[in-house]
Tab-separated table of C-alpha atoms in Angstrom:
chain	number	residue	atom	x	y	z
A	170	GLY	CA	-11.674	7.174	-17.236
A	171	VAL	CA	-13.650	9.276	-14.848
A	172	GLU	CA	-16.116	7.467	-12.480
A	173	LEU	CA	-19.097	9.153	-11.966
A	174	GLU	CA	-20.540	8.835	-8.799
A	175	ARG	CA	-24.674	8.837	-7.670
A	176	PHE	CA	-24.645	11.722	-5.641
A	177	ASP	CA	-26.690	12.060	-2.422
A	178	ARG	CA	-26.534	15.073	-0.250
A	179	GLY	CA	-27.094	13.261	3.380
A	180	GLU	CA	-24.378	10.503	2.065
A	181	LYS	CA	-21.552	12.912	0.625
A	182	SER	CA	-21.974	14.904	4.576
A	183	GLU	CA	-21.463	11.696	6.064
A	184	LYS	CA	-18.820	10.053	3.830
A	185	ASP	CA	-17.105	13.739	4.625
A	186	LYS	CA	-16.905	13.568	8.026
A	187	LEU	CA	-15.463	10.251	8.077
A	188	PHE	CA	-12.547	11.086	5.598
A	189	SER	CA	-12.445	14.433	8.056
A	190	ILE	CA	-11.631	12.501	10.632
A	191	LEU	CA	-9.236	9.816	8.969
A	192	GLU	CA	-7.187	13.358	8.412
A	193	GLN	CA	-7.039	14.502	11.798
A	194	ALA	CA	-5.422	10.396	12.852
A	195	THR	CA	-2.858	11.107	9.754
A	196	PHE	CA	-1.450	14.611	11.520
A	197	PHE	CA	-2.384	12.048	15.164
A	198	PHE	CA	0.574	9.704	13.921
A	199	GLN	CA	2.205	12.127	11.744
A	200	LYS	CA	2.780	14.125	14.930
A	201	ASN	CA	4.040	11.670	17.004
A	202	LEU	CA	6.593	10.531	14.267
A	203	SER	CA	8.316	13.848	14.756
A	204	GLU	CA	8.319	13.303	18.080
A	205	ASN	CA	10.006	9.701	17.733
A	206	LYS	CA	13.772	9.182	16.988
A	207	THR	CA	13.614	5.850	17.445
A	208	ALA	CA	10.775	5.804	13.795
A	209	GLN	CA	13.075	8.395	12.680
A	210	GLU	CA	16.098	6.333	12.790
A	211	TYR	CA	14.228	3.361	11.107
A	212	LEU	CA	12.813	5.028	7.883
A	213	HIS	CA	16.779	6.689	7.685
A	214	LYS	CA	18.412	3.288	7.854
A	215	ARG	CA	15.697	1.993	5.027
A	216	GLY	CA	16.943	4.947	2.315
A	217	ILE	CA	13.236	7.304	3.277
A	218	THR	CA	14.431	10.752	3.608
A	219	ASP	CA	12.527	13.499	5.601
A	220	GLU	CA	11.150	14.500	2.037
A	221	THR	CA	9.117	11.449	1.199
A	222	ILE	CA	7.861	11.056	4.987
A	223	LYS	CA	6.721	14.347	3.938
A	224	ASN	CA	5.814	13.442	0.581
A	225	PHE	CA	3.459	10.405	1.481
A	226	ARG	CA	3.019	11.536	5.625
A	227	ILE	CA	4.221	8.566	7.099
A	228	GLY	CA	3.692	8.547	10.901
A	229	PHE	CA	4.316	6.302	14.133
A	230	ALA	CA	1.547	5.391	15.554
A	231	LEU	CA	2.697	5.004	19.366
A	232	ASP	CA	2.961	1.815	21.155
A	233	GLU	CA	-0.345	2.685	24.056
A	234	TRP	CA	-3.321	0.933	24.178
A	235	ARG	CA	-5.042	4.335	23.785
A	236	GLY	CA	-3.540	7.026	22.470
A	237	LEU	CA	-5.256	7.346	19.113
A	238	PHE	CA	-8.762	6.702	21.007
A	239	ASP	CA	-7.914	9.630	23.557
A	240	PHE	CA	-7.158	12.243	20.529
A	241	LEU	CA	-9.939	11.833	18.999
A	242	SER	CA	-12.362	11.499	22.038
A	243	LYS	CA	-11.214	15.214	22.244
A	244	LYS	CA	-12.075	16.623	19.540
A	245	ASN	CA	-15.904	14.868	19.852
A	246	ILE	CA	-15.324	11.801	17.688
A	247	SER	CA	-17.579	9.512	18.673
A	248	VAL	CA	-16.556	5.683	19.155
A	249	LYS	CA	-19.077	4.829	16.368
A	250	GLU	CA	-17.364	6.950	13.884
A	251	MET	CA	-14.304	5.577	15.230
A	252	LEU	CA	-15.447	2.240	14.010
A	253	SER	CA	-16.837	2.829	11.007
A	254	VAL	CA	-13.116	4.039	9.592
A	255	GLY	CA	-11.302	1.200	11.653
A	256	LEU	CA	-9.631	3.254	14.168
A	257	ILE	CA	-10.639	1.382	16.861
A	258	LYS	CA	-11.483	-1.898	18.331
A	259	LYS	CA	-13.726	-3.428	20.847
A	260	ALA	CA	-11.762	-5.234	23.696
A	261	ASP	CA	-13.413	-8.841	23.560
A	262	GLY	CA	-16.602	-9.016	25.874
A	263	GLN	CA	-16.096	-5.276	27.272
A	264	GLU	CA	-17.504	-1.906	26.600
A	265	LYS	CA	-13.969	-0.528	26.757
A	266	HIS	CA	-12.409	0.059	23.550
A	267	TYR	CA	-8.032	0.359	21.525
A	268	ASP	CA	-6.685	1.260	19.318
A	269	THR	CA	-6.472	-0.534	15.327
A	270	PHE	CA	-2.776	0.417	15.100
A	271	ARG	CA	0.283	0.476	17.922
A	272	GLY	CA	4.070	0.511	17.672
A	273	ARG	CA	3.874	1.265	13.917
A	274	ILE	CA	5.029	3.300	11.002
A	275	MET	CA	1.880	3.798	9.258
A	276	PHE	CA	1.328	4.948	5.756
A	277	PRO	CA	-1.415	6.721	4.594
A	278	ILE	CA	-3.291	5.169	2.072
A	279	THR	CA	-4.912	6.950	-0.150
A	280	ASP	CA	-7.860	7.166	-3.253
A	281	SER	CA	-7.227	8.425	-6.399
A	282	SER	CA	-8.288	11.665	-5.128
A	283	GLY	CA	-5.942	11.564	-3.296
A	284	ARG	CA	-8.255	10.902	0.268
A	285	VAL	CA	-6.658	8.544	2.981
A	286	VAL	CA	-9.356	6.101	3.241
A	287	GLY	CA	-6.857	3.779	5.917
A	288	PHE	CA	-3.476	2.880	6.567
A	289	SER	CA	-0.979	0.319	6.499
A	290	GLY	CA	1.114	-0.423	9.407
A	291	ARG	CA	4.603	-1.465	9.551
A	292	ILE	CA	5.884	-3.130	12.765
A	293	LEU	CA	8.345	-1.163	14.110
A	294	VAL	CA	9.816	-4.157	16.852
A	295	ASN	CA	9.052	-7.662	16.018
A	296	ASP	CA	7.692	-9.468	18.777
A	297	ASP	CA	6.757	-13.015	17.034
A	298	LYS	CA	3.752	-12.726	17.968
A	299	SER	CA	1.800	-9.516	15.723
A	300	PRO	CA	2.032	-9.080	12.173
A	301	LYS	CA	4.522	-7.217	10.071
A	302	TYR	CA	1.782	-5.400	8.274
A	303	LEU	CA	-1.155	-4.621	9.526
A	304	ASN	CA	-4.062	-2.747	7.012
A	305	SER	CA	-7.157	-1.252	8.298
A	306	PRO	CA	-10.555	-3.816	7.721
A	307	GLU	CA	-12.156	-3.217	4.754
A	308	THR	CA	-14.787	0.417	5.730
A	309	THR	CA	-16.788	2.037	3.488
A	310	LEU	CA	-14.276	4.450	1.886
A	311	PHE	CA	-11.506	1.628	2.391
A	312	ASN	CA	-12.231	-1.391	0.341
A	313	LYS	CA	-9.379	-3.527	-0.526
A	314	SER	CA	-10.245	-4.829	-3.201
A	315	GLU	CA	-10.101	-1.653	-5.399
A	316	ILE	CA	-7.551	0.417	-3.479
A	317	LEU	CA	-4.044	0.640	-4.815
A	318	PHE	CA	-1.565	2.184	-2.511
A	319	GLY	CA	-0.007	5.020	-4.764
A	320	LEU	CA	-2.223	5.651	-7.769
A	321	ASP	CA	-3.277	8.861	-6.710
A	322	LYS	CA	0.380	9.871	-7.275
A	323	ALA	CA	0.971	7.263	-10.231
A	324	LYS	CA	-2.199	7.995	-12.460
A	325	LYS	CA	0.131	11.022	-14.328
A	326	GLU	CA	3.354	9.444	-14.417
A	327	ILE	CA	1.230	5.928	-16.221
A	328	ARG	CA	-0.431	8.054	-18.759
A	329	LEU	CA	2.462	9.354	-19.914
A	330	LYS	CA	4.706	6.910	-20.457
A	331	ASP	CA	1.597	4.235	-21.254
A	332	TYR	CA	2.504	1.720	-18.613
A	333	SER	CA	2.034	0.611	-15.037
A	334	ILE	CA	4.581	-0.733	-12.613
A	335	LEU	CA	3.339	-2.713	-9.953
A	336	VAL	CA	4.715	-4.286	-6.600
A	337	GLU	CA	4.016	-6.141	-3.804
A	338	GLY	CA	4.556	-3.208	-0.536
A	339	GLN	CA	4.601	-0.167	0.735
A	340	MET	CA	8.173	0.149	1.482
A	341	ASP	CA	8.514	-0.679	-2.207
A	342	LEU	CA	6.599	1.543	-3.430
A	343	VAL	CA	7.343	4.425	-1.486
A	344	MET	CA	11.027	3.722	-2.333
A	345	MET	CA	10.698	3.522	-6.055
A	346	HIS	CA	9.055	6.731	-5.960
A	347	GLN	CA	11.687	8.274	-4.369
A	348	VAL	CA	13.799	7.395	-7.281
A	349	GLY	CA	11.790	9.108	-9.872
A	350	ILE	CA	9.933	5.803	-11.131
A	351	ASN	CA	6.565	7.824	-10.577
A	352	ASN	CA	4.729	5.004	-12.227
A	353	THR	CA	4.544	2.465	-9.771
A	354	VAL	CA	1.841	1.499	-7.530
A	355	ALA	CA	1.194	-1.309	-4.561
A	356	SER	CA	-0.789	-3.381	-3.606
A	357	SER	CA	-0.783	-3.209	-0.401
A	358	GLY	CA	0.205	-6.938	0.379
A	359	THR	CA	-3.585	-7.876	-1.105
A	360	ALA	CA	-4.349	-10.424	-3.437
A	361	LEU	CA	-4.644	-8.694	-7.283
A	362	SER	CA	-8.085	-7.970	-7.816
A	363	VAL	CA	-9.530	-7.703	-11.536
A	364	GLU	CA	-11.041	-4.164	-9.769
A	365	HIS	CA	-7.556	-3.095	-9.150
A	366	LEU	CA	-6.205	-4.020	-13.227
A	367	THR	CA	-9.904	-2.542	-14.447
A	368	LYS	CA	-8.468	0.956	-12.388
A	369	LEU	CA	-4.949	0.314	-14.429
A	370	ARG	CA	-6.159	-0.212	-17.445
A	371	ARG	CA	-8.364	3.152	-18.089
A	372	LEU	CA	-4.787	4.506	-17.328
A	373	SER	CA	-2.623	2.074	-19.634
A	374	SER	CA	-2.892	-1.330	-20.743
A	375	ARG	CA	0.304	-2.211	-20.167
A	376	ILE	CA	1.414	-3.149	-17.054
A	377	ILE	CA	4.977	-4.293	-14.988
A	378	MET	CA	4.706	-7.022	-11.945
A	379	ALA	CA	7.839	-6.162	-9.870
A	380	TYR	CA	7.448	-8.552	-7.174
A	381	ASP	CA	9.250	-9.790	-4.742
A	382	GLY	CA	12.160	-12.929	-6.027
A	383	ASP	CA	10.889	-15.973	-3.822
A	384	SER	CA	8.748	-18.467	-4.593
A	385	ALA	CA	5.855	-16.235	-2.818
A	386	GLY	CA	6.499	-14.097	-5.603
A	387	PHE	CA	6.237	-16.000	-8.305
A	388	SER	CA	3.171	-17.680	-6.886
A	389	ALA	CA	1.430	-14.229	-6.520
A	390	SER	CA	3.193	-12.890	-10.758
A	391	ASP	CA	1.057	-16.286	-11.717
A	392	ARG	CA	-2.352	-15.439	-10.319
A	393	SER	CA	-2.392	-12.142	-11.315
A	394	ALA	CA	-0.850	-12.664	-15.257
A	395	LYS	CA	-4.584	-14.283	-15.391
A	396	LEU	CA	-6.253	-11.631	-14.015
A	397	ALA	CA	-3.985	-9.139	-16.691
A	398	LEU	CA	-4.218	-11.780	-19.509
A	399	SER	CA	-8.152	-12.019	-19.464
A	400	LEU	CA	-9.017	-8.716	-19.430
A	401	GLY	CA	-7.204	-8.091	-22.427
A	402	MET	CA	-3.599	-6.413	-21.050
A	403	ASP	CA	-0.046	-6.739	-21.771
A	404	LEU	CA	1.576	-8.177	-19.261
A	405	LYS	CA	5.480	-7.996	-18.806
A	406	ILE	CA	7.543	-9.899	-14.835
A	407	ALA	CA	11.067	-8.443	-14.180
A	408	GLN	CA	12.251	-11.088	-11.964
A	409	MET	CA	14.628	-9.805	-8.576
A	410	PRO	CA	17.784	-11.585	-7.757
A	411	GLU	CA	16.707	-14.555	-4.630
A	412	GLY	CA	15.492	-13.037	-1.806
A	413	LYS	CA	15.458	-9.539	-3.072
A	414	ASP	CA	12.712	-6.974	-3.598
A	415	PRO	CA	12.489	-3.718	-5.244
A	416	ALA	CA	12.230	-1.649	-1.906
A	417	ASP	CA	16.841	-3.805	-1.358
A	418	LEU	CA	17.505	-3.453	-4.796
A	419	THR	CA	16.166	0.684	-5.289
A	420	LEU	CA	18.650	1.118	-1.549
A	421	GLU	CA	21.689	-1.077	-2.692
A	422	ASN	CA	21.896	-0.366	-6.429
A	423	THR	CA	19.503	1.656	-8.332
A	424	GLU	CA	20.763	0.674	-11.823
A	425	GLU	CA	20.383	-2.412	-11.765
A	426	LEU	CA	16.320	-2.122	-10.726
A	427	ARG	CA	16.399	0.116	-13.776
A	428	ASN	CA	17.920	-2.750	-16.146
A	429	ILE	CA	16.005	-4.891	-14.287
A	430	LEU	CA	12.511	-3.395	-15.162
A	431	LYS	CA	13.812	-2.534	-18.541
A	432	GLY	CA	14.458	-6.418	-19.470
A	433	SER	CA	10.674	-7.213	-18.434
A	434	LYS	CA	9.732	-10.400	-19.589
A	435	HIS	CA	6.013	-11.007	-21.782
A	436	VAL	CA	4.247	-13.347	-18.894
A	437	ILE	CA	4.415	-16.335	-21.123
A	438	TYR	CA	8.143	-16.098	-21.504
A	439	PHE	CA	8.759	-15.644	-17.722
A	440	LEU	CA	6.404	-18.598	-17.222
A	441	THR	CA	7.617	-21.153	-19.936
A	442	ASP	CA	11.611	-19.927	-18.423
A	443	ALA	CA	10.872	-20.228	-15.140
A	444	LEU	CA	9.843	-23.946	-16.181
A	445	LEU	CA	12.656	-24.627	-18.273
A	446	GLU	CA	14.345	-23.929	-15.229
A	447	LYS	CA	12.945	-26.541	-13.178
A	448	LYS	CA	14.215	-29.091	-15.560
A	449	LEU	CA	10.960	-30.772	-16.011
A	450	ASP	CA	10.333	-33.895	-18.467
A	451	SER	CA	9.532	-31.820	-21.925
A	452	ARG	CA	6.460	-33.990	-22.469
A	453	LYS	CA	4.707	-32.103	-19.229
């Protein structure tokens, strides 16, 4: 299950520099969170403890146009390097640049070795214009079809328990790890890919999907199921209550969540039961 990569000293040196930039950005976001009571209160309200904040290195991007840009510039990091890891954007028709993430709770996305490769930012104050979650753009380090959020922390437990639990969002994963369900990984709101499933299959061919209890979650399960079955994986679905996600249940009733996971159904039975509930003509 060990991935062997072709070694190139020059390329490795360049990648190490990019990893270093993302590490400094992570530190910057963590420091911001430690000094921002509103962001801390939001996380505590969602049930996230200070220990979990520390373990997942959760941070905060201030609602400023160039806070991170100015911080990294003082570290002699060039505009080109900041752009190459997706931390800044260029203003349309201008030579000015601004921060990609502003006014967001920041979740560092790591590779299977625990190195930060990108970020997912959850907006703190909804403005009805900005997306709820914003992920880093694709870069040489961050390929969203390959990276699973939390895999570095979950891989040992997946091997031990011989199954993985897949959720959609960062908050779902963080809360489930907080209550000891440590074999959980997240697709970070992106469509599950063959590459994602191949990585999980190297650790265990058994997987439980615990997507949100709504039509979008059902559709995601349906799409992912076809991929998993094509790879010969043993796939089960844990059905969340309507309008609830794993993070909600972890906070409200952890025991109910554990029972739902224990009672997960093989995908064929899950989809058959879902169709029967719709009371369609049996001949169809």
